[in-house]
Amino acid sequence: MEGDISSLPTKRVAVVTGGNKGIGLEVCRQLAADGITVVLTARDETRGVEAAEKLRGMGLSCVIFHHLEVTDSSSVSRLADFLTTRFGKLEILVNNAAVSGMEHAQRVDTNEEQFVGMDKQQRLEWLNKQGRETYDAAKNGVQTNYYGTKLVIQTLLPLLLQSSGEGRIVNVSSDAGLLRVGSSN
């Protein structure tokens, strides 16, 4: 579902993948607050629309939603076509969409009360105890986090190169996959 952009002024344009929550949502908020037109993308259309509406409710009218599944080349191509048709350019690409690569018994939001008072390492240890590493989950992690990011960059790079020398790519990553060796004590 695309947002109504008829009233958006011609200015810098940014795409944020995985923009419906967490870091991605905050990146969208900050870019829009700086006057940049933000195309917030998410694979879950309902959550993406809600996130864009939330930001517009904060007075950030230059935020629109576009559905995107980073692992689906036709979905990424539709985003590129949308950007080309509506804006003819792209200055900023923030690759934030990612999955954990683990199966969890329940959906966990690291902003929940159970994590209050935990540092990053404690949260990761708790999450690792709650999840299982399976072949399918790991495969999905690589497909989304590596190949999905690569596909989005390859597809949108021509638009970034058309920008007036200001094209930027930001890849958001996590240290959740780092091996912790030894104790910090």
Coordinates of N, CA and C in Angstrom, one line a residue:
M1 N 0.8 -1.2 0.0 CA 0.0 0.0 0.0 C 0.9 1.2 0.0
E2 N 0.8 2.0 -1.0 CA 1.5 3.3 -1.1 C 0.8 4.4 -0.4
G3 N 1.6 5.3 0.2 CA 1.0 6.5 0.8 C 0.6 7.5 -0.2
D4 N -0.1 8.5 0.2 CA -0.5 9.6 -0.7 C 0.7 10.6 -0.7
I5 N 1.4 10.8 -1.8 CA 2.5 11.7 -1.8 C 2.3 12.9 -2.7
S6 N 1.0 13.1 -3.1 CA 0.8 14.2 -4.0 C 1.1 15.6 -3.4
S7 N 1.1 15.7 -2.0 CA 1.4 17.0 -1.4 C 2.9 17.1 -1.0
L8 N 3.7 16.0 -1.2 CA 5.1 16.1 -0.8 C 5.9 17.0 -1.7
P9 N 6.7 17.8 -1.2 CA 7.6 18.7 -2.0 C 8.7 17.9 -2.5
T10 N 9.3 18.4 -3.6 CA 10.5 17.7 -4.2 C 11.7 18.1 -3.4
K11 N 12.2 17.0 -2.8 CA 13.4 17.2 -1.9 C 14.1 15.9 -1.8
R12 N 15.1 15.8 -0.9 CA 15.8 14.5 -0.8 C 14.9 13.4 -0.4
V13 N 15.2 12.2 -1.0 CA 14.4 11.0 -0.7 C 15.2 9.9 -0.1
A14 N 14.6 9.3 0.9 CA 15.3 8.2 1.6 C 14.4 7.0 1.6
V15 N 15.0 5.8 1.5 CA 14.3 4.5 1.8 C 14.8 3.9 3.0
V16 N 14.0 3.4 3.9 CA 14.4 2.7 5.1 C 13.7 1.4 5.1
T17 N 14.5 0.3 4.9 CA 14.0 -1.0 5.0 C 13.8 -1.4 6.5
G18 N 12.7 -2.2 6.7 CA 12.4 -2.6 8.1 C 12.2 -1.3 9.0
G19 N 11.4 -0.4 8.4 CA 11.2 0.9 9.1 C 10.0 0.9 10.0
N20 N 9.4 -0.2 10.2 CA 8.1 -0.2 11.0 C 8.3 -0.3 12.5
K21 N 9.5 -0.5 13.0 CA 9.8 -0.6 14.5 C 11.2 -0.4 14.8
G22 N 11.5 -0.2 16.1 CA 12.9 -0.2 16.6 C 13.7 0.9 15.9
I23 N 15.0 0.5 15.6 CA 15.9 1.4 15.0 C 15.4 1.9 13.7
G24 N 14.8 1.1 12.9 CA 14.3 1.6 11.6 C 13.2 2.7 11.7
L25 N 12.3 2.5 12.7 CA 11.3 3.5 12.9 C 11.9 4.8 13.4
E26 N 12.9 4.7 14.2 CA 13.6 5.9 14.7 C 14.4 6.6 13.6
V27 N 15.0 5.9 12.7 CA 15.7 6.4 11.6 C 14.7 7.2 10.7
C28 N 13.6 6.6 10.5 CA 12.5 7.3 9.7 C 12.1 8.6 10.3
R29 N 11.9 8.5 11.6 CA 11.5 9.7 12.4 C 12.5 10.8 12.2
Q30 N 13.8 10.5 12.4 CA 14.8 11.5 12.4 C 15.0 12.1 11.0
L31 N 15.0 11.2 10.0 CA 15.1 11.7 8.6 C 14.0 12.6 8.2
A32 N 12.8 12.2 8.6 CA 11.6 13.0 8.3 C 11.6 14.4 9.1
A33 N 12.1 14.3 10.3 CA 12.3 15.6 11.1 C 13.3 16.5 10.4
D34 N 14.2 16.0 9.7 CA 15.2 16.8 9.0 C 14.7 17.2 7.6
G35 N 13.4 17.0 7.3 CA 12.8 17.4 6.1 C 13.0 16.5 4.9
I36 N 13.4 15.3 5.1 CA 13.7 14.4 4.0 C 12.4 13.6 3.8
T37 N 12.0 13.4 2.5 CA 10.9 12.5 2.2 C 11.4 11.1 2.5
V38 N 10.6 10.4 3.3 CA 11.0 9.0 3.8 C 10.0 8.0 3.2
V39 N 10.5 7.0 2.5 CA 9.7 5.9 2.1 C 10.0 4.7 3.1
L40 N 9.1 4.6 4.1 CA 9.2 3.6 5.1 C 8.8 2.3 4.5
T41 N 9.6 1.2 4.6 CA 9.2 -0.1 4.0 C 9.2 -1.1 5.1
A42 N 8.4 -2.1 4.9 CA 8.2 -3.2 5.8 C 7.6 -4.4 5.1
R43 N 7.9 -5.6 5.5 CA 7.3 -6.8 4.9 C 5.8 -7.0 5.4
D44 N 5.5 -6.5 6.6 CA 4.2 -6.6 7.1 C 3.5 -5.3 6.8
E45 N 2.5 -5.4 5.9 CA 1.8 -4.2 5.4 C 1.1 -3.5 6.5
T46 N 0.4 -4.2 7.4 CA -0.4 -3.6 8.5 C 0.5 -2.8 9.4
R47 N 1.6 -3.4 9.8 CA 2.6 -2.8 10.7 C 3.2 -1.6 10.0
G48 N 3.5 -1.7 8.7 CA 4.1 -0.6 8.0 C 3.2 0.6 7.9
V49 N 2.0 0.3 7.6 CA 1.0 1.4 7.5 C 0.8 2.1 8.8
E50 N 0.7 1.3 9.9 CA 0.6 1.8 11.2 C 1.8 2.7 11.6
A51 N 3.0 2.3 11.3 CA 4.2 3.0 11.6 C 4.2 4.3 10.9
A52 N 3.8 4.3 9.6 CA 3.8 5.6 8.8 C 2.7 6.5 9.4
E53 N 1.6 6.0 9.7 CA 0.5 6.8 10.3 C 1.0 7.4 11.6
K54 N 1.7 6.6 12.4 CA 2.2 7.1 13.7 C 3.1 8.3 13.5
L55 N 4.0 8.2 12.5 CA 4.9 9.3 12.3 C 4.2 10.5 11.7
R56 N 3.2 10.3 10.8 CA 2.4 11.4 10.3 C 1.7 12.1 11.4
G57 N 1.2 11.3 12.4 CA 0.5 11.8 13.5 C 1.4 12.7 14.4
M58 N 2.7 12.5 14.3 CA 3.6 13.4 15.0 C 4.0 14.6 14.2
G59 N 3.2 14.8 13.1 CA 3.5 16.0 12.3 C 4.5 15.8 11.2
L60 N 4.9 14.6 11.0 CA 5.9 14.3 9.9 C 5.2 13.8 8.7
S61 N 4.7 14.8 7.9 CA 3.8 14.5 6.8 C 4.6 13.9 5.6
C62 N 5.9 13.9 5.6 CA 6.7 13.5 4.5 C 7.1 12.0 4.6
V63 N 6.3 11.2 5.3 CA 6.6 9.8 5.5 C 5.5 9.0 4.7
I64 N 5.9 8.1 3.9 CA 4.9 7.2 3.2 C 5.4 5.8 3.4
F65 N 4.4 4.9 3.2 CA 4.7 3.5 3.3 C 4.7 2.8 2.0
H66 N 5.7 1.9 1.8 CA 5.6 1.0 0.6 C 6.0 -0.4 1.1
H67 N 5.2 -1.4 0.7 CA 5.5 -2.7 1.1 C 6.8 -3.2 0.4
L68 N 7.6 -4.0 1.2 CA 8.8 -4.5 0.6 C 9.2 -5.8 1.4
E69 N 9.4 -6.8 0.6 CA 10.0 -8.1 1.1 C 11.4 -8.1 0.4
V70 N 12.4 -7.9 1.2 CA 13.8 -7.7 0.7 C 14.3 -9.0 0.0
T71 N 13.7 -10.2 0.3 CA 14.2 -11.4 -0.3 C 13.5 -11.7 -1.7
D72 N 12.5 -10.9 -2.0 CA 11.7 -11.1 -3.2 C 12.1 -10.1 -4.3
S73 N 12.7 -10.6 -5.4 CA 13.2 -9.6 -6.4 C 12.1 -8.8 -7.0
S74 N 10.9 -9.4 -7.2 CA 9.8 -8.7 -7.8 C 9.3 -7.6 -6.8
S75 N 9.3 -7.8 -5.5 CA 9.0 -6.8 -4.6 C 10.0 -5.6 -4.6
V76 N 11.2 -6.0 -4.6 CA 12.3 -4.9 -4.7 C 12.2 -4.2 -6.0
S77 N 11.9 -4.8 -7.1 CA 11.7 -4.2 -8.4 C 10.5 -3.2 -8.4
R78 N 9.4 -3.6 -7.7 CA 8.3 -2.7 -7.6 C 8.6 -1.5 -6.8
L79 N 9.4 -1.6 -5.8 CA 9.9 -0.4 -5.0 C 10.7 0.5 -5.9
A80 N 11.6 -0.1 -6.7 CA 12.5 0.7 -7.6 C 11.6 1.4 -8.7
D81 N 10.6 0.7 -9.2 CA 9.7 1.3 -10.2 C 8.9 2.5 -9.5
F82 N 8.4 2.3 -8.3 CA 7.7 3.3 -7.6 C 8.6 4.5 -7.4
L83 N 9.8 4.3 -6.9 CA 10.7 5.5 -6.7 C 11.0 6.2 -8.0
T84 N 11.2 5.4 -9.1 CA 11.5 6.1 -10.4 C 10.4 6.9 -10.9
T85 N 9.2 6.3 -10.8 CA 8.0 7.0 -11.3 C 7.6 8.2 -10.4
R86 N 7.7 8.1 -9.1 CA 7.3 9.2 -8.2 C 8.3 10.3 -8.0
F87 N 9.6 9.8 -7.9 CA 10.7 10.8 -7.5 C 11.8 10.9 -8.6
G88 N 12.0 9.9 -9.3 CA 13.1 9.9 -10.3 C 14.5 9.9 -9.7
K89 N 14.6 9.7 -8.4 CA 15.8 9.7 -7.7 C 15.8 9.1 -6.3
L90 N 16.9 8.9 -5.7 CA 17.0 8.4 -4.4 C 18.4 8.8 -3.8
E91 N 18.4 9.5 -2.7 CA 19.6 10.0 -2.1 C 20.1 9.1 -1.0
I92 N 19.2 8.5 -0.2 CA 19.6 7.7 1.0 C 18.9 6.4 1.0
L93 N 19.7 5.3 1.2 CA 19.2 4.0 1.4 C 19.7 3.5 2.7
V94 N 18.7 3.2 3.6 CA 19.1 2.6 4.9 C 18.6 1.2 5.0
N95 N 19.5 0.2 4.9 CA 19.2 -1.2 5.0 C 19.2 -1.6 6.4
N96 N 18.0 -1.7 6.9 CA 17.7 -2.0 8.3 C 17.0 -3.4 8.5
A97 N 16.3 -3.8 7.5 CA 15.5 -5.1 7.6 C 16.4 -6.2 7.9
A98 N 16.0 -7.0 8.9 CA 16.8 -8.2 9.4 C 16.0 -9.1 10.2
V99 N 16.5 -10.3 10.2 CA 15.9 -11.4 11.1 C 17.0 -12.0 12.0
S100 N 16.6 -12.6 13.0 CA 17.6 -13.2 14.0 C 18.3 -14.4 13.5
G101 N 17.7 -15.2 12.6 CA 18.3 -16.5 12.3 C 18.0 -17.6 13.3
M102 N 17.1 -17.3 14.2 CA 16.7 -18.3 15.2 C 15.2 -18.4 15.2
E103 N 14.8 -19.6 15.7 CA 13.3 -19.8 16.0 C 13.1 -19.5 17.4
H104 N 12.1 -18.7 17.7 CA 11.7 -18.4 19.1 C 10.3 -19.0 19.3
A105 N 10.1 -19.6 20.5 CA 8.8 -20.1 20.9 C 7.7 -19.1 20.8
Q106 N 8.1 -17.8 21.1 CA 7.1 -16.7 21.1 C 7.8 -15.5 20.5
R107 N 6.9 -14.6 20.0 CA 7.5 -13.4 19.5 C 7.9 -12.5 20.7
V108 N 9.2 -12.0 20.6 CA 9.8 -11.3 21.7 C 10.1 -9.9 21.2
D109 N 9.7 -8.9 22.0 CA 10.1 -7.5 21.7 C 11.1 -7.1 22.8
T110 N 12.3 -6.8 22.4 CA 13.4 -6.5 23.4 C 13.1 -5.2 24.1
N111 N 12.0 -4.5 23.8 CA 11.6 -3.3 24.6 C 10.7 -3.7 25.8
E112 N 10.3 -5.0 25.9 CA 9.4 -5.4 26.9 C 9.9 -5.2 28.3
E113 N 9.0 -5.2 29.3 CA 9.4 -5.0 30.7 C 10.4 -6.1 31.2
Q114 N 10.3 -7.3 30.7 CA 11.2 -8.3 31.2 C 12.7 -8.0 31.0
F115 N 12.9 -7.1 30.1 CA 14.3 -6.7 29.8 C 14.8 -5.5 30.5
V116 N 13.9 -4.9 31.3 CA 14.3 -3.7 32.1 C 15.4 -4.0 33.0
G117 N 16.5 -3.3 33.0 CA 17.6 -3.5 33.9 C 18.7 -4.4 33.3
M118 N 18.4 -5.1 32.2 CA 19.4 -6.0 31.6 C 20.2 -5.2 30.6
D119 N 21.5 -5.5 30.6 CA 22.4 -4.9 29.6 C 22.3 -5.7 28.3
K120 N 23.0 -5.2 27.3 CA 22.8 -5.9 26.0 C 23.2 -7.3 26.0
Q121 N 24.3 -7.7 26.7 CA 24.8 -9.0 26.8 C 23.7 -9.9 27.5
Q122 N 23.1 -9.4 28.6 CA 22.1 -10.2 29.3 C 20.9 -10.4 28.4
R123 N 20.5 -9.4 27.6 CA 19.4 -9.6 26.7 C 19.7 -10.7 25.7
L124 N 20.9 -10.6 25.1 CA 21.2 -11.6 24.1 C 21.3 -13.0 24.7
E125 N 21.8 -13.2 25.9 CA 21.8 -14.5 26.6 C 20.4 -15.0 26.8
W126 N 19.5 -14.1 27.3 CA 18.1 -14.5 27.5 C 17.5 -15.0 26.2
L127 N 17.7 -14.2 25.2 CA 17.1 -14.5 23.9 C 17.6 -15.8 23.4
N128 N 18.9 -16.1 23.5 CA 19.5 -17.3 23.0 C 19.0 -18.5 23.8
K129 N 18.7 -18.4 25.1 CA 18.1 -19.5 25.8 C 16.7 -19.8 25.4
Q130 N 16.0 -18.7 24.9 CA 14.6 -18.9 24.5 C 14.4 -19.4 23.1
G131 N 15.5 -19.4 22.3 CA 15.4 -19.7 20.9 C 16.2 -21.0 20.5
R132 N 16.0 -21.4 19.3 CA 16.7 -22.6 18.8 C 17.3 -22.2 17.5
E133 N 18.5 -22.6 17.2 CA 19.1 -22.4 15.9 C 18.8 -23.7 15.1
T134 N 18.0 -23.4 14.1 CA 17.6 -24.5 13.1 C 18.2 -24.2 11.8
Y135 N 18.3 -25.2 10.9 CA 18.8 -25.0 9.6 C 17.9 -23.9 8.8
D136 N 16.6 -24.1 8.9 CA 15.7 -23.2 8.2 C 15.8 -21.8 8.7
A137 N 15.9 -21.6 10.0 CA 16.0 -20.3 10.6 C 17.3 -19.6 10.2
A138 N 18.4 -20.4 10.2 CA 19.7 -19.8 9.8 C 19.7 -19.5 8.3
K139 N 19.1 -20.3 7.5 CA 19.0 -20.1 6.1 C 18.2 -18.8 5.8
N140 N 17.1 -18.6 6.5 CA 16.3 -17.4 6.4 C 17.1 -16.2 6.9
G141 N 17.9 -16.3 7.9 CA 18.7 -15.2 8.3 C 19.7 -14.8 7.3
V142 N 20.4 -15.8 6.7 CA 21.4 -15.4 5.6 C 20.6 -14.8 4.4
Q143 N 19.5 -15.4 4.0 CA 18.7 -15.0 2.9 C 18.3 -13.5 3.1
T144 N 17.8 -13.2 4.3 CA 17.3 -11.9 4.5 C 18.4 -10.9 4.8
N145 N 19.3 -11.2 5.7 CA 20.3 -10.3 6.2 C 21.4 -10.0 5.2
Y146 N 21.8 -11.0 4.4 CA 22.9 -10.8 3.4 C 22.3 -10.6 2.0
Y147 N 21.6 -11.7 1.5 CA 21.2 -11.6 0.2 C 20.1 -10.6 0.0
G148 N 19.2 -10.4 1.0 CA 18.2 -9.3 0.8 C 18.8 -7.9 0.8
T149 N 19.8 -7.7 1.6 CA 20.5 -6.4 1.6 C 21.2 -6.2 0.3
K150 N 21.8 -7.2 -0.2 CA 22.6 -7.2 -1.5 C 21.6 -6.9 -2.6
L151 N 20.4 -7.6 -2.6 CA 19.5 -7.4 -3.7 C 18.9 -5.9 -3.7
V152 N 18.6 -5.4 -2.5 CA 18.1 -4.0 -2.5 C 19.2 -3.1 -3.0
I153 N 20.4 -3.2 -2.6 CA 21.5 -2.3 -3.0 C 21.6 -2.4 -4.5
Q154 N 21.7 -3.6 -5.1 CA 21.9 -3.8 -6.5 C 20.7 -3.2 -7.3
T155 N 19.5 -3.3 -6.8 CA 18.4 -2.8 -7.5 C 18.2 -1.3 -7.4
L156 N 18.6 -0.8 -6.3 CA 18.4 0.7 -6.1 C 19.6 1.5 -6.4
L157 N 20.7 0.9 -6.6 CA 22.0 1.6 -6.9 C 21.9 2.5 -8.1
P158 N 21.2 2.1 -9.2 CA 21.1 3.1 -10.3 C 20.4 4.4 -9.9
L159 N 19.4 4.3 -9.1 CA 18.7 5.5 -8.6 C 19.7 6.3 -7.7
L160 N 20.4 5.7 -6.9 CA 21.4 6.4 -6.0 C 22.5 7.1 -6.8
L161 N 22.9 6.4 -7.9 CA 23.9 7.0 -8.7 C 23.4 8.2 -9.5
Q162 N 22.1 8.3 -9.7 CA 21.5 9.5 -10.4 C 21.4 10.7 -9.5
S163 N 21.6 10.5 -8.2 CA 21.5 11.6 -7.3 C 22.6 12.6 -7.6
S164 N 22.5 13.8 -7.1 CA 23.5 14.8 -7.4 C 24.7 14.7 -6.5
G165 N 25.3 13.5 -6.6 CA 26.6 13.3 -5.8 C 26.4 13.1 -4.4
E166 N 25.1 13.0 -3.9 CA 24.9 12.9 -2.5 C 24.3 11.5 -2.1
G167 N 24.4 10.5 -3.0 CA 23.8 9.2 -2.7 C 24.6 8.5 -1.5
R168 N 23.8 8.0 -0.6 CA 24.4 7.3 0.6 C 23.7 6.0 0.8
I169 N 24.5 5.0 1.2 CA 24.0 3.7 1.7 C 24.4 3.5 3.1
V170 N 23.5 3.2 4.0 CA 23.8 2.9 5.4 C 23.3 1.5 5.6
N171 N 24.2 0.6 6.0 CA 23.8 -0.8 6.4 C 23.8 -0.9 7.9
V172 N 22.6 -1.2 8.5 CA 22.5 -1.3 9.9 C 22.8 -2.8 10.2
S173 N 23.6 -3.0 11.2 CA 24.0 -4.4 11.6 C 23.9 -4.6 13.1
S174 N 24.1 -5.8 13.5 CA 24.0 -6.1 15.0 C 25.2 -6.9 15.4
D175 N 25.6 -6.8 16.6 CA 26.6 -7.7 17.1 C 26.0 -9.0 17.8
A176 N 24.7 -9.2 17.5 CA 24.1 -10.4 18.1 C 24.7 -11.7 17.7
G177 N 25.3 -11.7 16.5 CA 26.0 -12.9 16.0 C 27.4 -13.1 16.4
L178 N 27.9 -12.2 17.2 CA 29.3 -12.3 17.7 C 29.4 -13.4 18.7
L179 N 30.5 -14.1 18.7 CA 30.8 -15.1 19.7 C 31.5 -14.4 20.9
R180 N 30.9 -14.7 22.0 CA 31.5 -14.1 23.3 C 32.5 -15.1 23.8
V181 N 33.7 -14.8 23.9 CA 34.8 -15.7 24.4 C 35.2 -15.2 25.8
G182 N 35.2 -16.0 26.8 CA 35.7 -15.6 28.1 C 34.7 -14.8 28.8
S183 N 35.1 -14.5 30.0 CA 34.2 -13.7 30.9 C 34.7 -12.3 30.9
S184 N 33.8 -11.3 31.1 CA 34.2 -9.9 31.2 C 34.6 -9.6 32.7
N185 N 34.6 -10.5 33.6 CA 35.0 -10.3 35.0 C 36.5 -10.2 35.1

